[in-house]
């Protein structure tokens, strides 16, 4: 088997919403297809929030992948080996500088995983579990709903109620990192587990008062109170609150994850890790990170975004929970057509690969229709 | 004044050489031009080693720059303000993930600096010194020659001798981070100050013996013995050698530089910092880094690569030394046509801006001829 084409399409996914750090009006995402000479195609779709990677893919990573000796991309059984695809893409790249590159390479590896699982006629989670020897893998996973981007505050309670009605137990909302956050949360408390995402915006001067104000809510977690690379501030914030902290979605490599572990003061019995395999060179790098966090429970890993691909990673690697945009009319929202969230869980349908073909509005983007 | 166009051309600059980490066969670099409605154009040319950034510039950063209200890009005197250009380019970018993006934004800021200095009819170093209030700025700077990429070892002594003949005092060569390095260095020792660049490749198991073997040479510095983000290993290596260590060229943001300072164990009286303004969001971010390293002498800052632009930064910010590829027939080698290196120093000619127009083979790339 050999790859005969690699394609990318940058999809505009702008939405009139904000978090505490950025606006999403002009947001884009990459849809990737790896085409083989055997009629099977592997797909990948971006995590949302850092723009498409089409140009990097076309300039550097696709040409290297397609120029690699076909056998060098296969495992010893002759099946496509996704980590080998990522390695081929990374030839002659300097160390450090983990920004857009890990997202571009992650997309290639993800599409190769879709391909591998299809060739094996397995759902991706099963293929991943076999490859990495996960013992407690299964099709049912816990999911949470990501809500409350800054649009119109009056709509927030509605949005959260709709997510809970749709079957989500745990819901996450965006907050501003100011003392007004209390009011935003009070209006929602009591309905079920609630997490908040500060997107790095909490000011150190008010941190003590802010964490004290949050104490009344028994939050599921507090996400990114400090900027992603400020490990020292993360460490200090961890000392200010008994609530679980969650972070890592803006660290895109093993090396950065190791620095978070070394310096971030995270608490092994409590805190949560949100590295995103799709934005971070793919599953092979992610598994190295899992191994680095020896002694941490797999359920403490909640990959950021990633949608259907991330759901398979959660199932196939035995992770804690997948993040979902609950709005199924969005290509990157909801799950496979007809699949419902129930009691905060989703059962991945028994389809080969990721199953993009079974979510019509997303597959239309992937197949460039 | 307003910007009417922003252009990028990706130049192939492949060369049959290696360092300890990558090969340069397919290397590329970006040439950027910012065109105004007043007949003056600002230019920037990439640092070498991490590929061109054309696609990112065209997809994200040029459109934002050209869509910004023209007045928002000017200072209170109505002159173009390069840091404001970088801020416009960075609208709606998430924190963290400092990879290709800082290089693309750095190019925009650099071209805006060329523009600003031309409008002021000043050489860039003088414009920078005025903007940032540098007291000991001057046109003469120290430079060193970067040699000894892995090509053919028999040519190395020749290459170094030619650099010294051309007027360079300090010469840097690439080494492999193995115990065979000693032999490579012995053949060159005695001719003048010598630095070595390990490109992160030294294996921890042999580090103690390797540093002991290096002790006989009184090296000017040992560059990147540890991988760029492994601050803990950098700290341990600093304990193993009295030789100055140099690092930082693969850290592309204030946040990453702060982590190096916090955790890298670098020695304030001795070690050298090689952050590259062109790869790291530009001069405004670089000056924030200089301020972060309070108590460190400006002469300890040796910006990586950057060529003519970096030479102006060294002069205008009072830094230690600029790096040069000594081969003037390369667009990114040598200095302005007719300018000679003498006793390890270069005097920047009195031309407006960076003076790209006075290096014919580079200007041909910038003007897309």
Short mmCIF file of N, CA and C in Angstrom, two decimals, chain A residues 64-217:
data_model
loop_
_atom_site.label_atom_id
_atom_site.label_comp_id
_atom_site.label_asym_id
_atom_site.label_seq_id
_atom_site.Cartn_x
_atom_site.Cartn_y
_atom_site.Cartn_z
N UNK A 64 7.28 15.92 2.28
CA UNK A 64 8.16 14.92 2.91
C UNK A 64 7.47 13.58 3.04
N UNK A 65 6.19 13.61 3.43
CA UNK A 65 5.43 12.37 3.60
C UNK A 65 5.34 11.61 2.28
N UNK A 66 5.01 12.34 1.21
CA UNK A 66 4.81 11.67 -0.08
C UNK A 66 6.13 11.26 -0.72
N UNK A 67 7.23 11.88 -0.30
CA UNK A 67 8.54 11.51 -0.84
C UNK A 67 9.19 10.37 -0.05
N UNK A 68 8.63 10.04 1.10
CA UNK A 68 9.24 8.97 1.92
C UNK A 68 9.07 7.63 1.21
N UNK A 69 10.08 6.73 1.32
CA UNK A 69 9.91 5.39 0.74
C UNK A 69 8.65 4.76 1.31
N UNK A 70 7.73 4.28 0.46
CA UNK A 70 6.45 3.77 0.97
C UNK A 70 6.61 2.75 2.09
N UNK A 71 7.59 1.87 1.99
CA UNK A 71 7.76 0.86 3.04
C UNK A 71 8.12 1.46 4.39
N UNK A 72 8.75 2.64 4.37
CA UNK A 72 9.17 3.24 5.63
C UNK A 72 7.97 3.74 6.42
N UNK A 73 6.79 3.78 5.80
CA UNK A 73 5.59 4.25 6.49
C UNK A 73 4.73 3.08 6.98
N UNK A 74 5.20 1.85 6.78
CA UNK A 74 4.41 0.67 7.17
C UNK A 74 5.05 -0.01 8.38
N UNK A 75 4.21 -0.71 9.16
CA UNK A 75 4.77 -1.50 10.26
C UNK A 75 5.21 -2.86 9.72
N UNK A 76 5.65 -3.76 10.61
CA UNK A 76 6.20 -5.03 10.11
C UNK A 76 5.14 -5.95 9.54
N UNK A 77 3.85 -5.61 9.76
CA UNK A 77 2.79 -6.38 9.12
C UNK A 77 2.35 -5.75 7.80
N UNK A 78 3.02 -4.69 7.39
CA UNK A 78 2.66 -4.03 6.14
C UNK A 78 1.49 -3.07 6.27
N UNK A 79 1.10 -2.76 7.51
CA UNK A 79 -0.01 -1.81 7.73
C UNK A 79 0.57 -0.43 8.00
N UNK A 80 -0.12 0.60 7.55
CA UNK A 80 0.41 1.95 7.73
C UNK A 80 0.66 2.22 9.21
N UNK A 81 1.81 2.83 9.50
CA UNK A 81 2.22 3.08 10.89
C UNK A 81 2.18 4.59 11.13
N UNK A 82 1.13 5.08 11.81
CA UNK A 82 0.98 6.54 11.94
C UNK A 82 2.19 7.24 12.58
N UNK A 83 2.78 6.70 13.65
CA UNK A 83 3.96 7.41 14.17
C UNK A 83 5.09 7.50 13.14
N UNK A 84 5.23 6.51 12.26
CA UNK A 84 6.26 6.61 11.22
C UNK A 84 5.93 7.73 10.24
N UNK A 85 4.64 7.95 9.98
CA UNK A 85 4.25 9.07 9.11
C UNK A 85 4.65 10.40 9.74
N UNK A 86 4.42 10.53 11.04
CA UNK A 86 4.79 11.77 11.73
C UNK A 86 6.31 11.96 11.69
N UNK A 87 7.06 10.88 11.87
CA UNK A 87 8.52 11.01 11.83
C UNK A 87 9.00 11.45 10.45
N UNK A 88 8.39 10.90 9.41
CA UNK A 88 8.78 11.30 8.05
C UNK A 88 8.52 12.79 7.84
N UNK A 89 7.38 13.26 8.34
CA UNK A 89 7.04 14.67 8.18
C UNK A 89 8.02 15.57 8.91
N UNK A 90 8.62 15.07 9.99
CA UNK A 90 9.48 15.90 10.84
C UNK A 90 10.96 15.87 10.45
N UNK A 91 11.29 15.27 9.32
CA UNK A 91 12.70 15.23 8.91
C UNK A 91 13.26 16.65 8.81
N UNK A 92 14.46 16.85 9.34
CA UNK A 92 15.17 18.13 9.23
C UNK A 92 14.43 19.31 9.84
N UNK A 93 13.70 19.06 10.92
CA UNK A 93 13.09 20.13 11.71
C UNK A 93 13.92 20.32 12.97
N UNK A 94 14.24 21.55 13.29
CA UNK A 94 15.02 21.83 14.50
C UNK A 94 14.21 21.53 15.76
N UNK A 95 14.88 21.22 16.86
CA UNK A 95 14.17 21.07 18.13
C UNK A 95 13.63 22.41 18.63
N UNK A 96 12.66 22.36 19.53
CA UNK A 96 12.08 23.58 20.09
C UNK A 96 11.11 24.23 19.12
N UNK A 97 10.50 25.33 19.55
CA UNK A 97 9.58 26.05 18.66
C UNK A 97 8.33 25.28 18.36
N UNK A 98 7.68 24.76 19.38
CA UNK A 98 6.50 23.93 19.18
C UNK A 98 5.26 24.81 19.10
N UNK A 99 4.93 25.25 17.87
CA UNK A 99 3.80 26.16 17.69
C UNK A 99 2.81 25.59 16.69
N UNK A 100 2.84 26.07 15.45
CA UNK A 100 1.96 25.54 14.41
C UNK A 100 2.40 24.15 13.96
N UNK A 101 3.69 23.92 13.91
CA UNK A 101 4.23 22.66 13.38
C UNK A 101 3.62 21.43 14.03
N UNK A 102 3.55 21.36 15.37
CA UNK A 102 2.97 20.16 15.97
C UNK A 102 1.52 19.92 15.58
N UNK A 103 0.78 20.99 15.26
CA UNK A 103 -0.60 20.82 14.82
C UNK A 103 -0.67 20.26 13.41
N UNK A 104 0.24 20.70 12.55
CA UNK A 104 0.27 20.19 11.18
C UNK A 104 0.67 18.72 11.18
N UNK A 105 1.71 18.40 11.93
CA UNK A 105 2.16 17.00 11.99
C UNK A 105 1.10 16.13 12.67
N UNK A 106 0.44 16.67 13.68
CA UNK A 106 -0.62 15.93 14.36
C UNK A 106 -1.75 15.56 13.42
N UNK A 107 -2.09 16.46 12.50
CA UNK A 107 -3.14 16.16 11.53
C UNK A 107 -2.74 15.01 10.61
N UNK A 108 -1.49 15.00 10.19
CA UNK A 108 -1.02 13.91 9.33
C UNK A 108 -1.10 12.58 10.08
N UNK A 109 -0.61 12.58 11.31
CA UNK A 109 -0.64 11.34 12.08
C UNK A 109 -2.09 10.89 12.31
N UNK A 110 -2.98 11.84 12.58
CA UNK A 110 -4.38 11.50 12.84
C UNK A 110 -5.04 10.88 11.60
N UNK A 111 -4.76 11.45 10.43
CA UNK A 111 -5.34 10.89 9.20
C UNK A 111 -4.76 9.50 8.94
N UNK A 112 -3.48 9.31 9.28
CA UNK A 112 -2.87 7.99 9.11
C UNK A 112 -3.49 6.98 10.09
N UNK A 113 -3.88 7.43 11.27
CA UNK A 113 -4.57 6.54 12.22
C UNK A 113 -5.93 6.12 11.66
N UNK A 114 -6.65 7.08 11.07
CA UNK A 114 -7.96 6.75 10.48
C UNK A 114 -7.77 5.68 9.41
N UNK A 115 -6.71 5.88 8.61
CA UNK A 115 -6.38 4.94 7.54
C UNK A 115 -6.05 3.56 8.11
N UNK A 116 -5.18 3.54 9.11
CA UNK A 116 -4.77 2.27 9.69
C UNK A 116 -5.97 1.49 10.24
N UNK A 117 -6.83 2.19 10.98
CA UNK A 117 -7.97 1.50 11.58
C UNK A 117 -8.93 1.00 10.50
N UNK A 118 -9.08 1.77 9.42
CA UNK A 118 -9.95 1.31 8.33
C UNK A 118 -9.39 0.05 7.68
N UNK A 119 -8.07 0.03 7.47
CA UNK A 119 -7.44 -1.15 6.88
C UNK A 119 -7.61 -2.35 7.80
N UNK A 120 -7.55 -2.10 9.09
CA UNK A 120 -7.75 -3.19 10.07
C UNK A 120 -9.23 -3.51 10.28
N UNK A 121 -10.12 -2.72 9.68
CA UNK A 121 -11.57 -2.86 9.87
C UNK A 121 -11.95 -2.79 11.35
N UNK A 122 -11.34 -1.83 12.03
CA UNK A 122 -11.61 -1.63 13.46
C UNK A 122 -12.01 -0.19 13.70
N UNK A 123 -12.83 0.06 14.71
CA UNK A 123 -12.97 1.45 15.14
C UNK A 123 -11.62 1.93 15.67
N UNK A 124 -11.33 3.22 15.49
CA UNK A 124 -9.99 3.70 15.84
C UNK A 124 -9.63 3.38 17.29
N UNK A 125 -10.59 3.51 18.21
CA UNK A 125 -10.23 3.30 19.62
C UNK A 125 -9.68 1.90 19.83
N UNK A 126 -10.22 0.91 19.10
CA UNK A 126 -9.76 -0.47 19.24
C UNK A 126 -8.35 -0.62 18.65
N UNK A 127 -8.14 0.04 17.50
CA UNK A 127 -6.82 0.01 16.86
C UNK A 127 -5.76 0.64 17.78
N UNK A 128 -6.11 1.76 18.39
CA UNK A 128 -5.19 2.42 19.33
C UNK A 128 -4.91 1.53 20.54
N UNK A 129 -5.95 0.92 21.07
CA UNK A 129 -5.78 0.08 22.25
C UNK A 129 -4.87 -1.10 21.93
N UNK A 130 -5.02 -1.69 20.73
CA UNK A 130 -4.14 -2.79 20.33
C UNK A 130 -2.70 -2.31 20.18
N UNK A 131 -2.54 -1.16 19.53
CA UNK A 131 -1.19 -0.65 19.23
C UNK A 131 -0.43 -0.35 20.51
N UNK A 132 -1.13 0.25 21.47
CA UNK A 132 -0.46 0.69 22.69
C UNK A 132 -0.72 -0.21 23.90
N UNK A 133 -1.46 -1.30 23.68
CA UNK A 133 -1.66 -2.26 24.76
C UNK A 133 -2.47 -1.73 25.94
N UNK A 134 -3.51 -0.94 25.64
CA UNK A 134 -4.36 -0.44 26.72
C UNK A 134 -5.25 -1.57 27.23
N UNK A 135 -5.25 -1.78 28.53
CA UNK A 135 -6.03 -2.90 29.06
C UNK A 135 -7.51 -2.58 29.23
N UNK A 136 -7.81 -1.37 29.74
CA UNK A 136 -9.21 -1.07 30.06
C UNK A 136 -9.87 -0.19 29.00
N UNK A 137 -9.59 -0.46 27.73
CA UNK A 137 -10.23 0.32 26.66
C UNK A 137 -11.65 -0.17 26.44
N UNK A 138 -12.53 0.75 26.00
CA UNK A 138 -13.91 0.37 25.71
C UNK A 138 -14.59 1.46 24.92
N UNK A 139 -15.70 1.12 24.28
CA UNK A 139 -16.36 2.07 23.37
C UNK A 139 -17.08 3.19 24.10
N UNK A 140 -17.39 3.01 25.37
CA UNK A 140 -18.13 4.05 26.10
C UNK A 140 -17.17 4.98 26.82
N UNK A 141 -17.37 6.26 26.63
CA UNK A 141 -16.49 7.24 27.27
C UNK A 141 -17.32 8.32 27.94
N UNK A 142 -16.70 8.97 28.91
CA UNK A 142 -17.31 10.15 29.52
C UNK A 142 -16.98 11.37 28.66
N UNK A 143 -17.95 12.27 28.58
CA UNK A 143 -17.75 13.50 27.80
C UNK A 143 -18.24 14.69 28.63
N UNK A 144 -17.74 15.89 28.31
CA UNK A 144 -18.30 17.08 28.93
C UNK A 144 -18.56 18.13 27.86
N UNK A 145 -19.48 19.03 28.16
CA UNK A 145 -19.89 20.05 27.19
C UNK A 145 -19.14 21.34 27.45
N UNK A 146 -18.59 21.91 26.40
CA UNK A 146 -17.87 23.17 26.48
C UNK A 146 -18.80 24.29 26.04
N UNK A 147 -19.20 25.13 27.00
CA UNK A 147 -20.19 26.18 26.72
C UNK A 147 -19.65 27.54 27.15
N UNK A 148 -20.53 28.54 27.01
CA UNK A 148 -20.30 29.81 27.68
C UNK A 148 -19.18 30.64 27.13
N UNK A 149 -18.88 30.53 25.83
CA UNK A 149 -18.05 31.56 25.23
C UNK A 149 -18.79 32.88 25.38
N UNK A 150 -18.05 33.99 25.36
CA UNK A 150 -18.69 35.28 25.59
C UNK A 150 -19.45 35.71 24.35
N UNK A 151 -20.74 35.57 24.40
CA UNK A 151 -21.62 36.09 23.37
C UNK A 151 -22.55 37.05 24.07
N UNK A 152 -23.68 36.53 24.46
CA UNK A 152 -24.67 37.34 25.16
C UNK A 152 -24.95 36.62 26.46
N UNK A 153 -24.67 37.29 27.59
CA UNK A 153 -24.76 36.61 28.89
C UNK A 153 -26.15 36.05 29.18
N UNK A 154 -27.19 36.70 28.63
CA UNK A 154 -28.54 36.21 28.93
C UNK A 154 -28.78 34.83 28.33
N UNK A 155 -27.96 34.50 27.30
CA UNK A 155 -28.16 33.20 26.64
C UNK A 155 -27.43 32.07 27.35
N UNK A 156 -26.55 32.44 28.30
CA UNK A 156 -25.68 31.42 28.89
C UNK A 156 -26.47 30.35 29.64
N UNK A 157 -27.42 30.77 30.48
CA UNK A 157 -28.19 29.79 31.25
C UNK A 157 -28.93 28.85 30.31
N UNK A 158 -29.50 29.41 29.26
CA UNK A 158 -30.17 28.60 28.23
C UNK A 158 -29.23 27.57 27.62
N UNK A 159 -28.04 28.05 27.25
CA UNK A 159 -27.07 27.19 26.57
C UNK A 159 -26.70 26.00 27.47
N UNK A 160 -26.46 26.30 28.75
CA UNK A 160 -26.07 25.25 29.69
C UNK A 160 -27.24 24.29 29.91
N UNK A 161 -28.45 24.84 30.04
CA UNK A 161 -29.62 23.98 30.25
C UNK A 161 -29.83 23.05 29.05
N UNK A 162 -29.62 23.59 27.85
CA UNK A 162 -29.77 22.75 26.66
C UNK A 162 -28.74 21.62 26.63
N UNK A 163 -27.50 21.93 27.05
CA UNK A 163 -26.47 20.89 27.08
C UNK A 163 -26.86 19.80 28.08
N UNK A 164 -27.38 20.21 29.23
CA UNK A 164 -27.78 19.21 30.23
C UNK A 164 -28.95 18.39 29.70
N UNK A 165 -29.90 19.06 29.04
CA UNK A 165 -31.03 18.33 28.45
C UNK A 165 -30.56 17.33 27.40
N UNK A 166 -29.48 17.70 26.70
CA UNK A 166 -28.97 16.82 25.64
C UNK A 166 -28.22 15.62 26.20
N UNK A 167 -28.05 15.57 27.53
CA UNK A 167 -27.44 14.39 28.13
C UNK A 167 -26.08 14.61 28.76
N UNK A 168 -25.52 15.82 28.61
CA UNK A 168 -24.22 16.09 29.23
C UNK A 168 -24.40 16.26 30.73
N UNK A 169 -23.53 15.65 31.51
CA UNK A 169 -23.57 15.85 32.96
C UNK A 169 -22.68 17.04 33.32
N UNK A 170 -21.41 16.94 32.99
CA UNK A 170 -20.46 18.00 33.32
C UNK A 170 -20.45 19.05 32.21
N UNK A 171 -20.52 20.32 32.63
CA UNK A 171 -20.51 21.43 31.68
C UNK A 171 -19.42 22.41 32.07
N UNK A 172 -18.69 22.91 31.08
CA UNK A 172 -17.65 23.90 31.32
C UNK A 172 -18.07 25.23 30.70
N UNK A 173 -17.85 26.32 31.44
CA UNK A 173 -18.12 27.64 30.85
C UNK A 173 -16.85 28.49 30.91
N UNK A 174 -16.80 29.48 30.03
CA UNK A 174 -15.71 30.44 30.02
C UNK A 174 -15.98 31.51 31.07
N UNK A 175 -14.94 31.94 31.78
CA UNK A 175 -15.06 33.09 32.68
C UNK A 175 -13.94 34.07 32.35
N UNK A 176 -14.00 35.26 32.98
CA UNK A 176 -13.11 36.34 32.57
C UNK A 176 -11.87 36.48 33.46
N UNK A 177 -11.84 35.77 34.60
CA UNK A 177 -10.73 35.95 35.53
C UNK A 177 -10.85 37.24 36.32
N UNK A 178 -12.08 37.72 36.51
CA UNK A 178 -12.33 38.93 37.31
C UNK A 178 -13.29 38.56 38.45
N UNK A 179 -13.46 39.49 39.38
CA UNK A 179 -14.32 39.20 40.53
C UNK A 179 -15.80 39.17 40.14
N UNK A 180 -16.11 39.62 38.93
CA UNK A 180 -17.50 39.50 38.44
C UNK A 180 -17.85 38.06 38.04
N UNK A 181 -16.83 37.20 37.96
CA UNK A 181 -17.11 35.81 37.56
C UNK A 181 -18.12 35.14 38.49
N UNK A 182 -18.08 35.53 39.77
CA UNK A 182 -18.95 34.89 40.76
C UNK A 182 -20.41 34.93 40.31
N UNK A 183 -20.81 36.11 39.86
CA UNK A 183 -22.19 36.32 39.42
C UNK A 183 -22.55 35.40 38.25
N UNK A 184 -21.63 35.29 37.30
CA UNK A 184 -21.84 34.44 36.12
C UNK A 184 -22.06 32.98 36.54
N UNK A 185 -21.34 32.56 37.59
CA UNK A 185 -21.42 31.17 38.01
C UNK A 185 -22.65 30.92 38.88
N UNK A 186 -22.97 31.89 39.77
CA UNK A 186 -24.12 31.74 40.66
C UNK A 186 -25.37 31.39 39.87
N UNK A 187 -25.53 32.05 38.72
CA UNK A 187 -26.73 31.86 37.91
C UNK A 187 -26.86 30.44 37.38
N UNK A 188 -25.76 29.67 37.43
CA UNK A 188 -25.77 28.33 36.84
C UNK A 188 -25.63 27.23 37.86
N UNK A 189 -25.25 27.58 39.08
CA UNK A 189 -24.88 26.56 40.07
C UNK A 189 -26.09 25.70 40.42
N UNK A 190 -25.81 24.47 40.83
CA UNK A 190 -26.87 23.59 41.30
C UNK A 190 -27.37 22.61 40.26
N UNK A 191 -27.09 22.85 38.99
CA UNK A 191 -27.64 21.98 37.95
C UNK A 191 -26.85 20.71 37.71
N UNK A 192 -25.65 20.62 38.25
CA UNK A 192 -24.79 19.47 37.97
C UNK A 192 -23.35 19.93 37.97
N UNK A 193 -22.40 19.02 37.73
CA UNK A 193 -20.98 19.40 37.80
C UNK A 193 -20.66 20.54 36.83
N UNK A 194 -19.96 21.54 37.35
CA UNK A 194 -19.61 22.71 36.55
C UNK A 194 -18.11 22.95 36.63
N UNK A 195 -17.49 23.19 35.47
CA UNK A 195 -16.08 23.58 35.42
C UNK A 195 -16.00 24.97 34.82
N UNK A 196 -14.92 25.70 35.12
CA UNK A 196 -14.76 27.03 34.53
C UNK A 196 -13.39 27.14 33.88
N UNK A 197 -13.34 27.93 32.79
CA UNK A 197 -12.12 28.08 31.99
C UNK A 197 -11.73 29.55 31.98
N UNK A 198 -10.56 29.86 32.53
CA UNK A 198 -10.12 31.25 32.67
C UNK A 198 -9.25 31.68 31.48
N UNK A 199 -8.83 30.75 30.64
CA UNK A 199 -7.98 31.07 29.49
C UNK A 199 -6.80 31.97 29.86
N UNK A 200 -6.19 31.69 31.00
CA UNK A 200 -4.96 32.38 31.39
C UNK A 200 -5.12 33.80 31.85
N UNK A 201 -6.36 34.25 32.08
CA UNK A 201 -6.59 35.69 32.25
C UNK A 201 -6.67 36.17 33.70
N UNK A 202 -6.49 35.30 34.67
CA UNK A 202 -6.60 35.73 36.07
C UNK A 202 -5.41 36.61 36.45
N UNK A 203 -5.68 37.81 36.98
CA UNK A 203 -4.60 38.71 37.38
C UNK A 203 -4.06 38.31 38.74
N UNK A 204 -2.73 38.20 38.90
CA UNK A 204 -2.16 37.77 40.18
C UNK A 204 -2.62 38.63 41.36
N UNK A 205 -2.86 39.92 41.14
CA UNK A 205 -3.23 40.80 42.26
C UNK A 205 -4.55 40.39 42.91
N UNK A 206 -5.49 39.86 42.12
CA UNK A 206 -6.78 39.50 42.71
C UNK A 206 -6.91 38.00 42.94
N UNK A 207 -5.84 37.25 42.68
CA UNK A 207 -5.96 35.78 42.65
C UNK A 207 -6.47 35.22 43.98
N UNK A 208 -5.93 35.72 45.09
CA UNK A 208 -6.32 35.16 46.38
C UNK A 208 -7.82 35.36 46.62
N UNK A 209 -8.31 36.58 46.37
CA UNK A 209 -9.74 36.84 46.56
C UNK A 209 -10.58 36.04 45.58
N UNK A 210 -10.08 35.92 44.35
CA UNK A 210 -10.84 35.22 43.31
C UNK A 210 -10.98 33.74 43.67
N UNK A 211 -9.89 33.10 44.07
CA UNK A 211 -9.98 31.68 44.44
C UNK A 211 -10.88 31.50 45.66
N UNK A 212 -10.81 32.45 46.60
CA UNK A 212 -11.68 32.37 47.78
C UNK A 212 -13.15 32.44 47.35
N UNK A 213 -13.45 33.33 46.39
CA UNK A 213 -14.82 33.46 45.91
C UNK A 213 -15.29 32.20 45.20
N UNK A 214 -14.36 31.50 44.55
CA UNK A 214 -14.73 30.28 43.82
C UNK A 214 -15.01 29.10 44.77
N UNK A 215 -14.52 29.21 46.02
CA UNK A 215 -14.56 28.06 46.93
C UNK A 215 -15.98 27.59 47.20
N UNK A 216 -16.95 28.51 47.13
CA UNK A 216 -18.32 28.12 47.48
C UNK A 216 -18.96 27.19 46.45
N UNK A 217 -18.35 27.05 45.26
CA UNK A 217 -19.06 26.36 44.17
C UNK A 217 -18.72 24.88 44.02
#
